[in-house]
Short mmCIF file of C-alpha atoms and ligand atoms in Angstrom, two decimals:
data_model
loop_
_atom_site.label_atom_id
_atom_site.label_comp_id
_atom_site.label_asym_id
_atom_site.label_seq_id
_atom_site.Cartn_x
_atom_site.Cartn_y
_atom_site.Cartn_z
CA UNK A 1 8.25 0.57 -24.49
CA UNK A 2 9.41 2.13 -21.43
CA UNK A 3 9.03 0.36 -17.29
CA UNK A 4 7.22 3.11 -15.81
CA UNK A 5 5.29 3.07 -12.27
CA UNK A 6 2.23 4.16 -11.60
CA UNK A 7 0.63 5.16 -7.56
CA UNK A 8 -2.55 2.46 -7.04
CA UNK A 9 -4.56 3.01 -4.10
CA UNK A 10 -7.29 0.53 -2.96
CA UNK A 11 -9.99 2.50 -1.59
CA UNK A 12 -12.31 1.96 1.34
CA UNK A 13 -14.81 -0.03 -0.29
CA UNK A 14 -12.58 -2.31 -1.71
CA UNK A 15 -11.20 -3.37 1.39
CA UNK A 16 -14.64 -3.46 3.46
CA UNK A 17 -16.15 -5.50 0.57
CA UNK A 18 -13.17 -7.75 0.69
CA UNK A 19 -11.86 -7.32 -2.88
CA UNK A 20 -8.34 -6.79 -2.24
CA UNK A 21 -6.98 -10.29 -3.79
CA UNK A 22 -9.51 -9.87 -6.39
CA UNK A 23 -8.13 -6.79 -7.62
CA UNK A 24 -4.28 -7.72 -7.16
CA UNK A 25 -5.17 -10.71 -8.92
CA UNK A 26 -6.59 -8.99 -11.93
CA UNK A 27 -3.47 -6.60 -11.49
CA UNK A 28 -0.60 -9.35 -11.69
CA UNK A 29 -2.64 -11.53 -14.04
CA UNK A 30 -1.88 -8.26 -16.43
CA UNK A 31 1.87 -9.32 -15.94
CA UNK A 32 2.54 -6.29 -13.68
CA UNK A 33 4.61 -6.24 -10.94
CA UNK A 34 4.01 -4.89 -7.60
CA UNK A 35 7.24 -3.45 -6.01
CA UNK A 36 5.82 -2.00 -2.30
CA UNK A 37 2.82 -2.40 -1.21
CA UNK A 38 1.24 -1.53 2.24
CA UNK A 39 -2.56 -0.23 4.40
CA UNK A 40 -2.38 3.02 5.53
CA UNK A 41 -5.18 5.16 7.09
CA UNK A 42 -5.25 8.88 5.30
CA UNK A 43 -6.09 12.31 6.63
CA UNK A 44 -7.68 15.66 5.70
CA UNK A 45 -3.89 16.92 4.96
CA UNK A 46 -3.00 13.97 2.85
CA UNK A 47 -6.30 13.99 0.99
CA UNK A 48 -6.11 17.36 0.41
CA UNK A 49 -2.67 17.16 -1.57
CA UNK A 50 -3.74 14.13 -3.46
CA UNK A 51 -6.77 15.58 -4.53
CA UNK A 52 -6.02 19.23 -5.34
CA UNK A 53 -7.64 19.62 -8.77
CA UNK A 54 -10.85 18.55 -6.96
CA UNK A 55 -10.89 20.78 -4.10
CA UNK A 56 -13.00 23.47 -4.94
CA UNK A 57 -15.60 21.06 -6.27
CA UNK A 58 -18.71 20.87 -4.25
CA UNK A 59 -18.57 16.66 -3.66
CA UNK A 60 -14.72 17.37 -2.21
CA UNK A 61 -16.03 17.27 1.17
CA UNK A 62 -17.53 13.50 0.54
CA UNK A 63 -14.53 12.47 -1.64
CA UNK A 64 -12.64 12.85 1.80
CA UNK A 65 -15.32 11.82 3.99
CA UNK A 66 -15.55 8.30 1.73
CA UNK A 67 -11.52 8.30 1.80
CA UNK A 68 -10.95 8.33 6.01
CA UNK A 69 -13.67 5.95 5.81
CA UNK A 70 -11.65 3.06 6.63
CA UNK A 71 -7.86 1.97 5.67
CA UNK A 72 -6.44 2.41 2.20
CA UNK A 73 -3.78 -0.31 0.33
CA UNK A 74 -1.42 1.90 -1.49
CA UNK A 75 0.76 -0.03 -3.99
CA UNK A 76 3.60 0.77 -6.24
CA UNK A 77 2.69 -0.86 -9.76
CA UNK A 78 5.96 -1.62 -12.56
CA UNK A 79 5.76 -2.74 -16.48
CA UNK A 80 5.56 -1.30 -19.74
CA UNK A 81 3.62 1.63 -20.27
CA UNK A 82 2.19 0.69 -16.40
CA UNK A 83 0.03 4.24 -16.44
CA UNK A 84 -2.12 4.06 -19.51
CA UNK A 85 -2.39 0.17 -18.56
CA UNK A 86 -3.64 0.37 -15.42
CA UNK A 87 -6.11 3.47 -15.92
CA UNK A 88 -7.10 1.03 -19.20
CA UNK A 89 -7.64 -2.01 -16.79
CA UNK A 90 -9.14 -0.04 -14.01
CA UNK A 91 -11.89 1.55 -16.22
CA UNK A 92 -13.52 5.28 -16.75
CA UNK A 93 -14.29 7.38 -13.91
CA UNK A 94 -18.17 7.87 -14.28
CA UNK A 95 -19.60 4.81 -12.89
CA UNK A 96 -22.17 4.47 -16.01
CA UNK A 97 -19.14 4.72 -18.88
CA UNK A 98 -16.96 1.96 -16.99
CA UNK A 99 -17.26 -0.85 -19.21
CA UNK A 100 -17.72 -4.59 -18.19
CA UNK A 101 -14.24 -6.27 -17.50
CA UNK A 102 -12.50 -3.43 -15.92
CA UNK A 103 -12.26 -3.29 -11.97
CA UNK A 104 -14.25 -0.44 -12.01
CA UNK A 105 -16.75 -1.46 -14.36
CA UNK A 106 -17.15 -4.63 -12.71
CA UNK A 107 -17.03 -3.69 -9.02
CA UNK A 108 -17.72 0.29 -8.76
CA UNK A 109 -21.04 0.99 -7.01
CA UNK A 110 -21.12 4.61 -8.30
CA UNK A 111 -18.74 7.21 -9.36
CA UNK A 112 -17.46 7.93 -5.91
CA UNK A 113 -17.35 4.95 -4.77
CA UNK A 114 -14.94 3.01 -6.97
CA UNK A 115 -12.94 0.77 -5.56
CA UNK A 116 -9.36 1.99 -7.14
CA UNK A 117 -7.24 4.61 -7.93
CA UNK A 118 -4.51 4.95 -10.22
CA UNK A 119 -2.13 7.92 -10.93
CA UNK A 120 -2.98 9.86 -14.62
CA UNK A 121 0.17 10.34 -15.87
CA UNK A 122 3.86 9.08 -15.38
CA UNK A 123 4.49 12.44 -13.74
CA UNK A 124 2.16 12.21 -11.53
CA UNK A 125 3.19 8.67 -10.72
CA UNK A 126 6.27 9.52 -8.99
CA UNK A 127 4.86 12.72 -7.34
CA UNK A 128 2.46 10.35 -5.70
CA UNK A 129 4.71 7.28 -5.01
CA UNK A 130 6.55 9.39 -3.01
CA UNK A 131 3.97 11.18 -1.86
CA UNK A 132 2.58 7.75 -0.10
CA UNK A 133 5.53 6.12 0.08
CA UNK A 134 8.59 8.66 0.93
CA UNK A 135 11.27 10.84 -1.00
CA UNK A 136 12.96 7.85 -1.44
CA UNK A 137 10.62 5.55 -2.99
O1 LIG B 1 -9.98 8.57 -10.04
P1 LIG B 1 -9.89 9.20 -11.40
O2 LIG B 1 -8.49 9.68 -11.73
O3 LIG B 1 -10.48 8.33 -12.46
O4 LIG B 1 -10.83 10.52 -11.38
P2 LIG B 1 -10.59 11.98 -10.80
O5 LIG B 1 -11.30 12.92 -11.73
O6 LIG B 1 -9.14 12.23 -10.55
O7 LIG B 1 -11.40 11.98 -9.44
C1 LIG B 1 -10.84 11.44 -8.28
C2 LIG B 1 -11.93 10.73 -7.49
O8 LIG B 1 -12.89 11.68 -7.04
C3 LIG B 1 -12.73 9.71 -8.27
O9 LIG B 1 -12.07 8.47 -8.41
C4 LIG B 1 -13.97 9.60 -7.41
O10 LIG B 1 -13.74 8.80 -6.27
C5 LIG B 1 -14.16 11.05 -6.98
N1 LIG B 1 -15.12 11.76 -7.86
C6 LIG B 1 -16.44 11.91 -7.43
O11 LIG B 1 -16.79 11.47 -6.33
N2 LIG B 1 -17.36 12.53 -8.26
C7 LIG B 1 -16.98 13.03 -9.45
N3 LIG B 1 -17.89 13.64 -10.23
C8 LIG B 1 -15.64 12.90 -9.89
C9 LIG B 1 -14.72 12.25 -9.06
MG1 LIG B 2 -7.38 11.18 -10.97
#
């Protein structure tokens, strides 16, 4: 099984509901380690990249509106397989198919809202680790 890293992001509503060592916990309690970690406030520009398959969609303009909401915590995540594992742990997208026991599932208020982002593939992974956290990350 290969170490891979995966981009998490703690979004807005995680941190103004005070969640953040809930959700580590959860995350390191899976036996995963967290390599850099830091709160960040995001822009339009950023938001824009980050999002790009969703930008023509008609809710992007409240995706980014929820995401300069308040400060993000950006994390790079390590261990086996750390990808599928952490989309597995964090739970579906749509806010009624997230099962009890994930993050989202137990935390998400509705599909925008919902608490945690993780990257979708390993690919994507490192485009967005260095995205967030530099070239050299
Ligand atoms: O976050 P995830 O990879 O599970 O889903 P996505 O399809 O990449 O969508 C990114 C984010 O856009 C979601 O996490 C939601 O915050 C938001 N979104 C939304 O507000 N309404 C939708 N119908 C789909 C996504
Ligand atoms: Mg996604």
């Amino acid at each position: 099984m290969p170490v891979e890293r995966t981009y998490i992001m703690l979004k807005p509503d995680c941190i103004k509901r005070k969640l953040i060592g809930r959700v580590i916990k959860r995350i390191e309690s899976k036996g995963y380690n967290i390599s850099n970690i830091k709160m960040m406030n995001l822009d339009e520009k950023i938001l824009t990249e980050h999002y790009a398959h969703l930008v023509d969609k008609p809710f992007f303009p409240s995706i980014v509106e929820y995401m300069t909401s308040g400060p993000v915590v950006g994390m790079i995540v390590e261990g086996e397989n750390a990808v599928k594992g952490m989309r597995i742990l964090m739970g579906a997208t749509k806010f009624e198919e997230a099962t009890a026991g994930t993050i989202r599932g137990d935390f998400a208020t509705s599909t925008s809202e919902n608490i945690i982002h993780g990257s979708d593939s390993s690919e994507n992974g490192e485009i967005e680790i260095k995205r967030f956290f530099g070239e050299n990350a």
